[in-house]
mmCIF file of C-alpha atoms in Angstrom:
data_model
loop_
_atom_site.group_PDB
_atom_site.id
_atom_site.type_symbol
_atom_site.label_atom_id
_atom_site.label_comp_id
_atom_site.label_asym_id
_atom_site.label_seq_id
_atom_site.Cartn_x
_atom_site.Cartn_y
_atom_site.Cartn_z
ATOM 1 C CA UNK A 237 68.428 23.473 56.726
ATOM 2 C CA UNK A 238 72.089 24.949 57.025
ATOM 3 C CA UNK A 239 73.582 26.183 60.237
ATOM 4 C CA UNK A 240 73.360 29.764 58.785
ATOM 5 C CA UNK A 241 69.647 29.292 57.597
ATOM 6 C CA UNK A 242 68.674 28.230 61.480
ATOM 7 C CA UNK A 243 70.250 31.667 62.703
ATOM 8 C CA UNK A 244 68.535 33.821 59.653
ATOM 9 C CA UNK A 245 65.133 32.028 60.482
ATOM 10 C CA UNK A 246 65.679 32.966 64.004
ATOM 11 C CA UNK A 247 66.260 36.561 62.763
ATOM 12 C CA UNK A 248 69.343 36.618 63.842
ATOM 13 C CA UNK A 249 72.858 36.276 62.044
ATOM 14 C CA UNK A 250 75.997 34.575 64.302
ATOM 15 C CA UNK A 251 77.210 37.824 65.545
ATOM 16 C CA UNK A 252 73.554 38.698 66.617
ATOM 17 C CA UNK A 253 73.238 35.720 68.131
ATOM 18 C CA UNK A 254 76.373 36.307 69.833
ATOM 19 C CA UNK A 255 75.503 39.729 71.029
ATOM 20 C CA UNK A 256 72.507 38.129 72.113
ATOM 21 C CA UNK A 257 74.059 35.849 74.196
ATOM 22 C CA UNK A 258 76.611 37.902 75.675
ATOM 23 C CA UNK A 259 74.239 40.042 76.324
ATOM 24 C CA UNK A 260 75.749 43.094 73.986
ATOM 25 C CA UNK A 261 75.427 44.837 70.237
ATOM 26 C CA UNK A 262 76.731 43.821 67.239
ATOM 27 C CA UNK A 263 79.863 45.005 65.941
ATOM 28 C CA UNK A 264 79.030 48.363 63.869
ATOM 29 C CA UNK A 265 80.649 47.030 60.829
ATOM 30 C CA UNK A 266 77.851 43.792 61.288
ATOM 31 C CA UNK A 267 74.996 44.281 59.632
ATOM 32 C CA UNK A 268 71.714 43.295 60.711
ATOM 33 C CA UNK A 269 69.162 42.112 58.226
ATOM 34 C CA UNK A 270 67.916 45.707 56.419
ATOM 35 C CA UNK A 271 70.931 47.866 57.967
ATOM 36 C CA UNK A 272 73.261 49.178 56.110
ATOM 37 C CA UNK A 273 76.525 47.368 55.817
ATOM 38 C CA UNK A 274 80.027 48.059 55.677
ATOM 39 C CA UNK A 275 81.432 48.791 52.288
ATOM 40 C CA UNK A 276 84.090 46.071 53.195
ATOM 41 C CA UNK A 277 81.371 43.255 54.002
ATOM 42 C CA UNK A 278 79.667 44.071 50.571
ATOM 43 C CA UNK A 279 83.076 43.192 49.216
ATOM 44 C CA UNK A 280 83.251 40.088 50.602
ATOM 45 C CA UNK A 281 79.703 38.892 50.333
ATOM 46 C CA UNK A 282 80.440 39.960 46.284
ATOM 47 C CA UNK A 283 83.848 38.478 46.687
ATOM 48 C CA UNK A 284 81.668 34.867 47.971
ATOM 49 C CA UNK A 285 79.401 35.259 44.748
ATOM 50 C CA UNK A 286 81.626 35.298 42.632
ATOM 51 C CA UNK A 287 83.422 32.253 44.456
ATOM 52 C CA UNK A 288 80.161 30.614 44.339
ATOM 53 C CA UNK A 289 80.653 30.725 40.194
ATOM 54 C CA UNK A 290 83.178 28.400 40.514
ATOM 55 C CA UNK A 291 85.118 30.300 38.231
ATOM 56 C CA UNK A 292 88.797 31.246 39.513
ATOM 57 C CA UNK A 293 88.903 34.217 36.855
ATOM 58 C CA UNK A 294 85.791 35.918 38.376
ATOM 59 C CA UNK A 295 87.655 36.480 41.620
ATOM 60 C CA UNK A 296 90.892 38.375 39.978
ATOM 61 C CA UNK A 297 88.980 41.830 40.133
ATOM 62 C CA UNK A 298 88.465 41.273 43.554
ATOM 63 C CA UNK A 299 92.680 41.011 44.682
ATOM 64 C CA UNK A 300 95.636 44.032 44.572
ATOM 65 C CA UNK A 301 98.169 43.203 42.160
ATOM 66 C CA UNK A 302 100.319 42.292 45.403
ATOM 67 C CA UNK A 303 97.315 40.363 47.154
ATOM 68 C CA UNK A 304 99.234 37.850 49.999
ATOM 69 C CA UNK A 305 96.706 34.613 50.272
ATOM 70 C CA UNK A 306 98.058 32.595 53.574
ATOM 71 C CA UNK A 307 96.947 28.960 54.013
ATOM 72 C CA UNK A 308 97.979 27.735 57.593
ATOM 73 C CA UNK A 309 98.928 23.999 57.437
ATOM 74 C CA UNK A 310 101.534 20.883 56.944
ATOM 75 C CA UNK A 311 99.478 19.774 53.616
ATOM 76 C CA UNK A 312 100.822 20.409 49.687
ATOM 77 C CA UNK A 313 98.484 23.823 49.368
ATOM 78 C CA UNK A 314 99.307 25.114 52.579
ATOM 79 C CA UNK A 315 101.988 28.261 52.442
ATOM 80 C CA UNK A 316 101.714 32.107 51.345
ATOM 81 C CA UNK A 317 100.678 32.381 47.951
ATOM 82 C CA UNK A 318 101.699 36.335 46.548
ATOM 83 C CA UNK A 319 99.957 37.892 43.622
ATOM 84 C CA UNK A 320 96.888 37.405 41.728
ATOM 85 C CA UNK A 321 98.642 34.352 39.705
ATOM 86 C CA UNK A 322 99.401 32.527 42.446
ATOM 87 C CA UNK A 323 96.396 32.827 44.304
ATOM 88 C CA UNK A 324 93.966 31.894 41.226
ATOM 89 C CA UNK A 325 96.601 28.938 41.057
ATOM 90 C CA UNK A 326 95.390 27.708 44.433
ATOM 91 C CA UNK A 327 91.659 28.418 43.518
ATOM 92 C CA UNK A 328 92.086 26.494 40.900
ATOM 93 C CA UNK A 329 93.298 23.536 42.982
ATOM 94 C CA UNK A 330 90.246 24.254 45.142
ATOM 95 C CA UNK A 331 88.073 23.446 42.395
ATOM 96 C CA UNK A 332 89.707 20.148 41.468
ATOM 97 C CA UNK A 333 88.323 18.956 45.088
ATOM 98 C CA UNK A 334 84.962 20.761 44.406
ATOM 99 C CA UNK A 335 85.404 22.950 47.531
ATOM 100 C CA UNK A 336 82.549 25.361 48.454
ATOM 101 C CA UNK A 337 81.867 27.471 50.887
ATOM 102 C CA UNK A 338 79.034 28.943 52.928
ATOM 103 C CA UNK A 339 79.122 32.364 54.453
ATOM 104 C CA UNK A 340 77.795 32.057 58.437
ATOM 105 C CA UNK A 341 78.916 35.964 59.537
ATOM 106 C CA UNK A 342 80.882 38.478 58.081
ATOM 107 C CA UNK A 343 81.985 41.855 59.998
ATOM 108 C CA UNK A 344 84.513 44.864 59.517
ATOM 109 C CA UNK A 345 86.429 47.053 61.535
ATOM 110 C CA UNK A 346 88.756 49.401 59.744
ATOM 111 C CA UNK A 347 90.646 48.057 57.212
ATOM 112 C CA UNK A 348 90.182 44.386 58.364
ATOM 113 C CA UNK A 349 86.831 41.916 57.446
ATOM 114 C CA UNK A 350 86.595 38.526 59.186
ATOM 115 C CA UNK A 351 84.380 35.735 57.880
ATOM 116 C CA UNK A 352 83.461 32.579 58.848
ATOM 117 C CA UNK A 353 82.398 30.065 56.836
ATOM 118 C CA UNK A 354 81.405 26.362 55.920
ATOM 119 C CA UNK A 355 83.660 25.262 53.875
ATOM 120 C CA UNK A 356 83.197 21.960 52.546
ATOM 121 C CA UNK A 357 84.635 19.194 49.730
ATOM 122 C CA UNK A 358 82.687 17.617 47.210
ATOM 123 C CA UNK A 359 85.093 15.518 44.812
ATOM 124 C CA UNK A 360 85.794 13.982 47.061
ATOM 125 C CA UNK A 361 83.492 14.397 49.704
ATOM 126 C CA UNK A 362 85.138 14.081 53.204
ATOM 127 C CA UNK A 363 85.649 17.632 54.488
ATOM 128 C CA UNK A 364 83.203 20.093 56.130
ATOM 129 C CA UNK A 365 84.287 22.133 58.744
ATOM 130 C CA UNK A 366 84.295 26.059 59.918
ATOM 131 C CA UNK A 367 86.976 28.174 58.721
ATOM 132 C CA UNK A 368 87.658 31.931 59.543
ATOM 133 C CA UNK A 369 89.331 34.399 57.114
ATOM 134 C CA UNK A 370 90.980 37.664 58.322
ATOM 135 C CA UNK A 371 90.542 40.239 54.737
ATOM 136 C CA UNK A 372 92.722 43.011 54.757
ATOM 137 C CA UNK A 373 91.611 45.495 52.187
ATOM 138 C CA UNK A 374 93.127 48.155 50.475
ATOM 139 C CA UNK A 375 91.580 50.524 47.789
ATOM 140 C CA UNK A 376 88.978 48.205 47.945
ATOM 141 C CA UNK A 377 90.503 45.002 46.901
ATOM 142 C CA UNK A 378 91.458 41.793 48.908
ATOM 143 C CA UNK A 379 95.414 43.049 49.705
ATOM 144 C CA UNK A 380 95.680 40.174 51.990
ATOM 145 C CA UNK A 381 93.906 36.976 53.730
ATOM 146 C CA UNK A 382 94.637 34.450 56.375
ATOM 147 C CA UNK A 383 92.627 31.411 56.468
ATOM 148 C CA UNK A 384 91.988 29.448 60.187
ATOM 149 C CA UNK A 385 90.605 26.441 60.031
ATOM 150 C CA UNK A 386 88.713 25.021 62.736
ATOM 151 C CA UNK A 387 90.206 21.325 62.889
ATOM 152 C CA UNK A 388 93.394 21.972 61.223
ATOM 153 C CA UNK A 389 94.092 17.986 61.430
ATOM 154 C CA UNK A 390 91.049 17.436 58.964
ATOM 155 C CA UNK A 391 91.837 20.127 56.638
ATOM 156 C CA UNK A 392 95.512 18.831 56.504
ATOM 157 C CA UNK A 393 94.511 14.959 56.271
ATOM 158 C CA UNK A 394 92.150 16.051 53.715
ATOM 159 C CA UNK A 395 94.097 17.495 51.716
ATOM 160 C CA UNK A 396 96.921 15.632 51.568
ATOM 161 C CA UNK A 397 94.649 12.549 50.034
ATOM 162 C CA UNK A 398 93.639 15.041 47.040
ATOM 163 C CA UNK A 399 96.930 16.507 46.211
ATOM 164 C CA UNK A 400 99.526 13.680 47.246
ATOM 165 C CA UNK A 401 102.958 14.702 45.764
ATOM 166 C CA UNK A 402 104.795 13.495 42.872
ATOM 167 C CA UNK A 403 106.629 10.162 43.684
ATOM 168 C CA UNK A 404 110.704 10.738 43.891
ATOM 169 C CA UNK A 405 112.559 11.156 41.691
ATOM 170 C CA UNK A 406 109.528 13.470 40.045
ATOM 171 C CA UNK A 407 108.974 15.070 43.020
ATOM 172 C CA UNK A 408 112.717 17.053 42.893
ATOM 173 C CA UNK A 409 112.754 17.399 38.873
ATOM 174 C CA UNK A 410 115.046 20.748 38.330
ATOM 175 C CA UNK A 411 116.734 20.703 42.070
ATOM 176 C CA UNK A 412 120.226 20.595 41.355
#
């Protein structure tokens, strides 16, 4: 059973568990199982269903026209990708490696939704580790992301064995 399934079995999501712990209450903008949530989270969770299609295109309703996609990192994908293009781009790449992901605990405050996930490779196999994204939304769309991931030195090794770079003088074709 997934990390995720433990905690729903248990009744409890991560930030309930959390509370729990820390002896507190969930966030308002976490739902509980049955409460109503956010209109943010239900953005997200869609915006994860539709990721879970493994089709790029499904996601472009979900971004602004200006959408700002940062991927922390010293690795080929890593940088700010701006507007829908260049994000789908990336998710593209994504899907070369057969990268997944499995929402743990989503929550909203404002005009900001963090998630973390398991996010994991499949072709090739070799990554699966917890990542965080900070949403920013506007007018209901994804206007901007961060993604954290939680052993940065994996996610960078990983991905530099899937999308090596172009051998010189390839590498530079068109810099003057």
């Amino acid at each position: 059973m997934s990390r995720s399934g433990v905690l729903r079995g248990a009744g409890l999501g991560a930030v309930g568990l959390a509370a729990a712990v820390l002896g507190g209450a969930p966030s308002a903008g976490a739902a509980s199982p049955g409460a109503a949530e956010h209109p943010h989270v239900r953005l997200i969770r869609r915006y994860y269903e539709a990721y879970g299609t493994g089709d790029p295109d499904a996601l472009r309703p979900f971004f602004a026209p200006d959408v700002r996609w940062t991927i922390p990192g010293h690795h080929p994908l890593a940088g700010t990708k701006e507007g829908v293009e260049e994000v789908l781009a990336f998710f593209r790449e994504l899907g070369r490696a057969g990268f997944r992901a499995e929402t743990l605990c989503v929550a909203a405050d404002g005009d900001w939704v963090i998630d973390l996930h398991r996010g994991w490779s499949t072709t090739p196999e070799g990554l699966d580790i917890l990542w965080t994204l900070a949403f920013r939304i506007e007018d209901q769309r994804i206007a901007e992301a961060v993604n954290f991931a939680g052993d940065q030195h994996a996610a960078d090794a990983f991905f530099w064995r899937v999308y090596p770079l172009a051998p010189l003088p390839d590498r530079l074709a068109g810099a003057e």
